[in-house]
Amino acid sequence: IGPSISELAESANAVIYFGWIVAFLSIMVNLTLYLSHYSTFDGCALEMRSQRYLTIIRLPLVFGLTGATSLFVVRTSGMWSAIQHAYEAYALYQFYLAIVDLCGGRRALITKLQQKEPQPFYQTPPFCCCCVWLPKVRFNGAVLDYCRRTVIQFVVIVPSAMVAEVMIMVADQEHNAAVEVVVAVLSTVSTFFALHGLFVIYKATHDILESYGTTMKFVALKALILIGVVQ
């Protein structure tokens, strides 16, 4: 009683084919959007700010390519996942540098924000409830250094953990489950701290960078990263 093995196989193949179609369409959409943005630079020599911008908007395309390749070659999914997380970390750091750059650099940013009244900068997602007891502070070098360190630890920890997972899986097939759990927990904690640091600097610079439309860019980038965590 119940579906036969052949019926189950056909159902599984249908799901895989559907995944390939969705992945292909996603890649085409992301590639079109990326090329449209890239063409606006008209082939001129890219400034550092423009290079950072292109690095950030390339993130969805990298996600799509690595995810689609994992579907076609399942055995290499660990390697492509490591590449995906490495680029994600790099793009996140470039986003932090872009915010500081748009504010005129580290010294100018601190000078501008020190003029504001003390604010609850640390009471931001994803640690809102955990940081309620922290007092309001005036934005200074220590706050900016905290934001920078949270992003840098993400750049170092997450790609390193993914590479270590791939290497351990290749060397020892019996401990895959335990390794995956450790890497998942480590990556999630590291991601949350990085997001908190970016939320802090976003909250502090929102008024200064409002004309650049950073809100939607910030939401889009964080949504993509959170989807990766849930996945």
Tab-separated table of C-alpha atoms in Angstrom:
chain	number	residue	atom	x	y	z
A	1	ILE	CA	0.000	0.000	0.000
A	2	GLY	CA	1.256	3.451	-0.811
A	3	PRO	CA	3.394	4.922	-3.568
A	4	SER	CA	5.911	2.688	-5.266
A	5	ILE	CA	9.645	3.335	-5.353
A	6	SER	CA	9.417	4.509	-8.947
A	7	GLU	CA	6.669	6.981	-8.060
A	8	LEU	CA	8.743	8.349	-5.183
A	9	ALA	CA	11.745	8.686	-7.496
A	10	GLU	CA	9.660	10.544	-10.073
A	11	SER	CA	8.355	12.886	-7.356
A	12	ALA	CA	11.892	13.577	-6.124
A	13	ASN	CA	13.095	14.249	-9.673
A	14	ALA	CA	10.207	16.666	-10.228
A	15	VAL	CA	11.247	18.638	-7.140
A	16	ILE	CA	14.859	18.742	-8.334
A	17	TYR	CA	13.857	19.900	-11.818
A	18	PHE	CA	11.648	22.589	-10.305
A	19	GLY	CA	14.577	23.730	-8.144
A	20	TRP	CA	16.806	23.957	-11.217
A	21	ILE	CA	14.217	26.075	-13.055
A	22	VAL	CA	13.803	28.454	-10.100
A	23	ALA	CA	17.577	28.697	-9.660
A	24	PHE	CA	18.096	29.439	-13.369
A	25	LEU	CA	15.433	32.150	-13.411
A	26	SER	CA	16.862	33.700	-10.229
A	27	ILE	CA	20.348	33.789	-11.735
A	28	MET	CA	19.059	35.444	-14.912
A	29	VAL	CA	17.174	38.110	-12.950
A	30	ASN	CA	20.144	38.842	-10.682
A	31	LEU	CA	22.559	38.894	-13.610
A	32	THR	CA	20.335	41.345	-15.505
A	33	LEU	CA	20.093	43.638	-12.486
A	34	TYR	CA	23.831	43.478	-11.863
A	35	LEU	CA	24.704	44.261	-15.488
A	36	SER	CA	22.250	47.175	-15.522
A	37	HIS	CA	23.983	48.643	-12.468
A	38	TYR	CA	27.431	47.939	-13.871
A	39	SER	CA	26.598	49.637	-17.178
A	40	THR	CA	25.855	52.902	-15.354
A	41	PHE	CA	29.579	53.288	-14.702
A	42	ASP	CA	30.112	53.539	-18.490
A	43	GLY	CA	33.369	51.584	-18.527
A	44	CYS	CA	35.271	54.255	-16.597
A	45	ALA	CA	37.882	53.458	-13.995
A	46	LEU	CA	35.985	52.531	-10.866
A	47	GLU	CA	36.608	54.454	-7.675
A	48	MET	CA	36.880	52.601	-4.399
A	49	ARG	CA	33.334	53.606	-3.463
A	50	SER	CA	31.985	52.242	-6.748
A	51	GLN	CA	33.922	49.007	-6.327
A	52	ARG	CA	32.392	48.531	-2.878
A	53	TYR	CA	28.940	49.163	-4.294
A	54	LEU	CA	29.425	46.559	-7.038
A	55	THR	CA	30.778	44.069	-4.502
A	56	ILE	CA	27.625	44.440	-2.412
A	57	ILE	CA	25.115	44.176	-5.270
A	58	ARG	CA	26.991	41.122	-6.596
A	59	LEU	CA	26.014	39.187	-3.455
A	60	PRO	CA	22.603	37.898	-4.715
A	61	LEU	CA	24.247	36.733	-7.940
A	62	VAL	CA	26.907	34.823	-6.009
A	63	PHE	CA	24.211	33.256	-3.837
A	64	GLY	CA	22.293	32.179	-6.933
A	65	LEU	CA	25.306	30.720	-8.759
A	66	THR	CA	26.632	28.784	-5.760
A	67	GLY	CA	23.157	27.503	-4.856
A	68	ALA	CA	22.431	26.371	-8.416
A	69	THR	CA	25.806	24.656	-8.723
A	70	SER	CA	25.090	22.800	-5.491
A	71	LEU	CA	21.862	21.496	-7.033
A	72	PHE	CA	23.665	20.211	-10.118
A	73	VAL	CA	26.647	18.738	-8.243
A	74	VAL	CA	25.351	17.750	-4.809
A	75	ARG	CA	28.651	16.258	-3.649
A	76	THR	CA	30.341	19.663	-3.884
A	77	SER	CA	27.600	21.518	-1.978
A	78	GLY	CA	29.861	21.945	1.054
A	79	MET	CA	32.538	23.665	-0.995
A	80	TRP	CA	30.051	26.015	-2.687
A	81	SER	CA	28.471	26.808	0.660
A	82	ALA	CA	31.903	27.805	1.990
A	83	ILE	CA	32.462	30.067	-1.039
A	84	GLN	CA	29.016	31.593	-0.529
A	85	HIS	CA	29.681	32.398	3.125
A	86	ALA	CA	33.147	33.766	2.351
A	87	TYR	CA	31.744	36.218	-0.194
A	88	GLU	CA	28.882	37.090	2.135
A	89	ALA	CA	31.388	38.035	4.830
A	90	TYR	CA	33.420	40.087	2.349
A	91	ALA	CA	30.329	41.941	1.099
A	92	LEU	CA	29.211	42.658	4.658
A	93	TYR	CA	32.575	44.203	5.482
A	94	GLN	CA	32.435	46.289	2.304
A	95	PHE	CA	29.007	47.540	3.394
A	96	TYR	CA	30.460	48.686	6.704
A	97	LEU	CA	33.342	50.442	4.907
A	98	ALA	CA	30.885	52.081	2.503
A	99	ILE	CA	28.894	53.574	5.390
A	100	VAL	CA	32.031	54.992	6.989
A	101	ASP	CA	33.259	56.271	3.614
A	102	LEU	CA	29.958	58.029	2.825
A	103	CYS	CA	30.197	59.815	6.178
A	104	GLY	CA	33.623	61.192	5.255
A	105	GLY	CA	35.820	58.622	6.974
A	106	ARG	CA	36.338	57.521	10.564
A	107	ARG	CA	37.402	60.874	12.016
A	108	ALA	CA	34.653	62.865	10.278
A	109	LEU	CA	32.019	60.299	11.279
A	110	ILE	CA	32.975	60.438	14.949
A	111	THR	CA	33.108	64.249	14.886
A	112	LYS	CA	29.615	64.488	13.395
A	113	LEU	CA	28.027	61.968	15.752
A	114	GLN	CA	29.676	63.260	18.910
A	115	GLN	CA	27.610	66.418	18.529
A	116	LYS	CA	24.404	64.450	19.104
A	117	GLU	CA	22.853	63.732	22.466
A	118	PRO	CA	23.564	60.331	24.101
A	119	GLN	CA	21.392	57.652	22.542
A	120	PRO	CA	20.659	53.935	23.177
A	121	PHE	CA	22.850	52.817	20.271
A	122	TYR	CA	23.331	49.270	21.609
A	123	GLN	CA	19.586	48.626	21.997
A	124	THR	CA	19.157	47.465	18.415
A	125	PRO	CA	18.230	44.181	16.741
A	126	PRO	CA	18.899	41.350	17.116
A	127	PHE	CA	19.846	41.953	20.786
A	128	CYS	CA	17.184	44.538	21.675
A	129	CYS	CA	15.910	42.819	24.830
A	130	CYS	CA	19.389	41.748	25.963
A	131	CYS	CA	20.751	45.306	25.832
A	132	VAL	CA	17.897	47.210	27.483
A	133	TRP	CA	19.942	47.618	30.669
A	134	LEU	CA	22.798	49.369	28.841
A	135	PRO	CA	22.847	53.172	29.318
A	136	LYS	CA	22.587	55.752	26.573
A	137	VAL	CA	25.985	56.711	25.211
A	138	ARG	CA	27.452	59.369	22.987
A	139	PHE	CA	28.793	57.939	19.722
A	140	ASN	CA	32.587	57.853	19.927
A	141	GLY	CA	35.567	55.834	18.773
A	142	ALA	CA	34.725	52.976	21.138
A	143	VAL	CA	31.260	52.517	19.606
A	144	LEU	CA	32.662	52.606	16.071
A	145	ASP	CA	35.389	50.124	17.043
A	146	TYR	CA	32.710	47.784	18.412
A	147	CYS	CA	30.876	47.921	15.082
A	148	ARG	CA	34.093	47.250	13.188
A	149	ARG	CA	35.098	44.322	15.408
A	150	THR	CA	31.708	42.626	15.108
A	151	VAL	CA	31.976	42.739	11.328
A	152	ILE	CA	35.605	41.582	11.265
A	153	GLN	CA	34.907	38.603	13.539
A	154	PHE	CA	32.192	37.564	11.087
A	155	VAL	CA	34.615	37.900	8.173
A	156	VAL	CA	37.088	35.602	9.955
A	157	ILE	CA	34.888	33.100	11.818
A	158	VAL	CA	32.169	32.163	9.342
A	159	PRO	CA	34.341	31.390	6.268
A	160	SER	CA	36.919	29.627	8.477
A	161	ALA	CA	34.229	27.491	10.096
A	162	MET	CA	32.787	26.527	6.704
A	163	VAL	CA	36.205	25.596	5.309
A	164	ALA	CA	36.978	23.581	8.443
A	165	GLU	CA	33.645	21.772	8.071
A	166	VAL	CA	34.418	20.804	4.491
A	167	MET	CA	37.890	19.558	5.417
A	168	ILE	CA	36.604	17.521	8.375
A	169	MET	CA	33.840	15.988	6.274
A	170	VAL	CA	36.361	14.922	3.655
A	171	ALA	CA	38.677	13.422	6.264
A	172	ASP	CA	36.067	11.787	8.533
A	173	GLN	CA	32.630	10.861	7.260
A	174	GLU	CA	31.388	9.576	10.645
A	175	HIS	CA	31.195	12.945	12.456
A	176	ASN	CA	29.298	14.991	9.883
A	177	ALA	CA	26.238	15.604	12.079
A	178	ALA	CA	28.231	16.880	15.061
A	179	VAL	CA	30.402	19.100	12.870
A	180	GLU	CA	27.371	20.581	11.129
A	181	VAL	CA	25.743	21.440	14.467
A	182	VAL	CA	28.900	23.132	15.805
A	183	VAL	CA	29.440	25.113	12.604
A	184	ALA	CA	25.761	26.115	12.440
A	185	VAL	CA	25.740	27.393	16.034
A	186	LEU	CA	29.066	29.202	15.612
A	187	SER	CA	28.005	30.796	12.331
A	188	THR	CA	24.622	31.876	13.718
A	189	VAL	CA	26.126	33.545	16.806
A	190	SER	CA	28.786	35.250	14.692
A	191	THR	CA	26.145	36.452	12.210
A	192	PHE	CA	23.956	37.913	14.971
A	193	PHE	CA	26.875	39.878	16.425
A	194	ALA	CA	27.789	41.204	12.970
A	195	LEU	CA	24.192	42.237	12.331
A	196	HIS	CA	24.085	43.970	15.704
A	197	GLY	CA	27.209	45.961	14.888
A	198	LEU	CA	25.760	47.023	11.538
A	199	PHE	CA	22.441	47.942	13.130
A	200	VAL	CA	24.311	50.144	15.611
A	201	ILE	CA	26.196	52.055	12.922
A	202	TYR	CA	23.091	52.237	10.721
A	203	LYS	CA	21.067	53.714	13.594
A	204	ALA	CA	23.804	56.238	14.317
A	205	THR	CA	24.236	57.356	10.684
A	206	HIS	CA	20.627	57.148	9.510
A	207	ASP	CA	20.061	60.915	9.555
A	208	ILE	CA	23.399	61.661	7.889
A	209	LEU	CA	22.961	59.152	5.054
A	210	GLU	CA	19.207	59.467	4.557
A	211	SER	CA	19.686	61.138	1.176
A	212	TYR	CA	21.545	58.038	-0.098
A	213	GLY	CA	18.530	55.784	0.508
A	214	THR	CA	20.472	53.482	2.813
A	215	THR	CA	17.356	52.100	4.526
A	216	MET	CA	16.200	49.845	1.684
A	217	LYS	CA	19.770	48.798	0.899
A	218	PHE	CA	20.302	47.952	4.554
A	219	VAL	CA	17.053	45.963	4.773
A	220	ALA	CA	17.781	44.058	1.544
A	221	LEU	CA	21.280	43.057	2.636
A	222	LYS	CA	20.200	41.982	6.122
A	223	ALA	CA	17.221	40.046	4.741
A	224	LEU	CA	19.516	38.094	2.418
A	225	ILE	CA	21.868	37.256	5.293
A	226	LEU	CA	19.023	36.230	7.610
A	227	ILE	CA	17.595	33.977	4.895
A	228	GLY	CA	20.995	32.309	4.720
A	229	VAL	CA	20.941	31.774	8.492
A	230	VAL	CA	17.449	30.240	8.381
A	231	GLN	CA	18.450	28.063	5.458
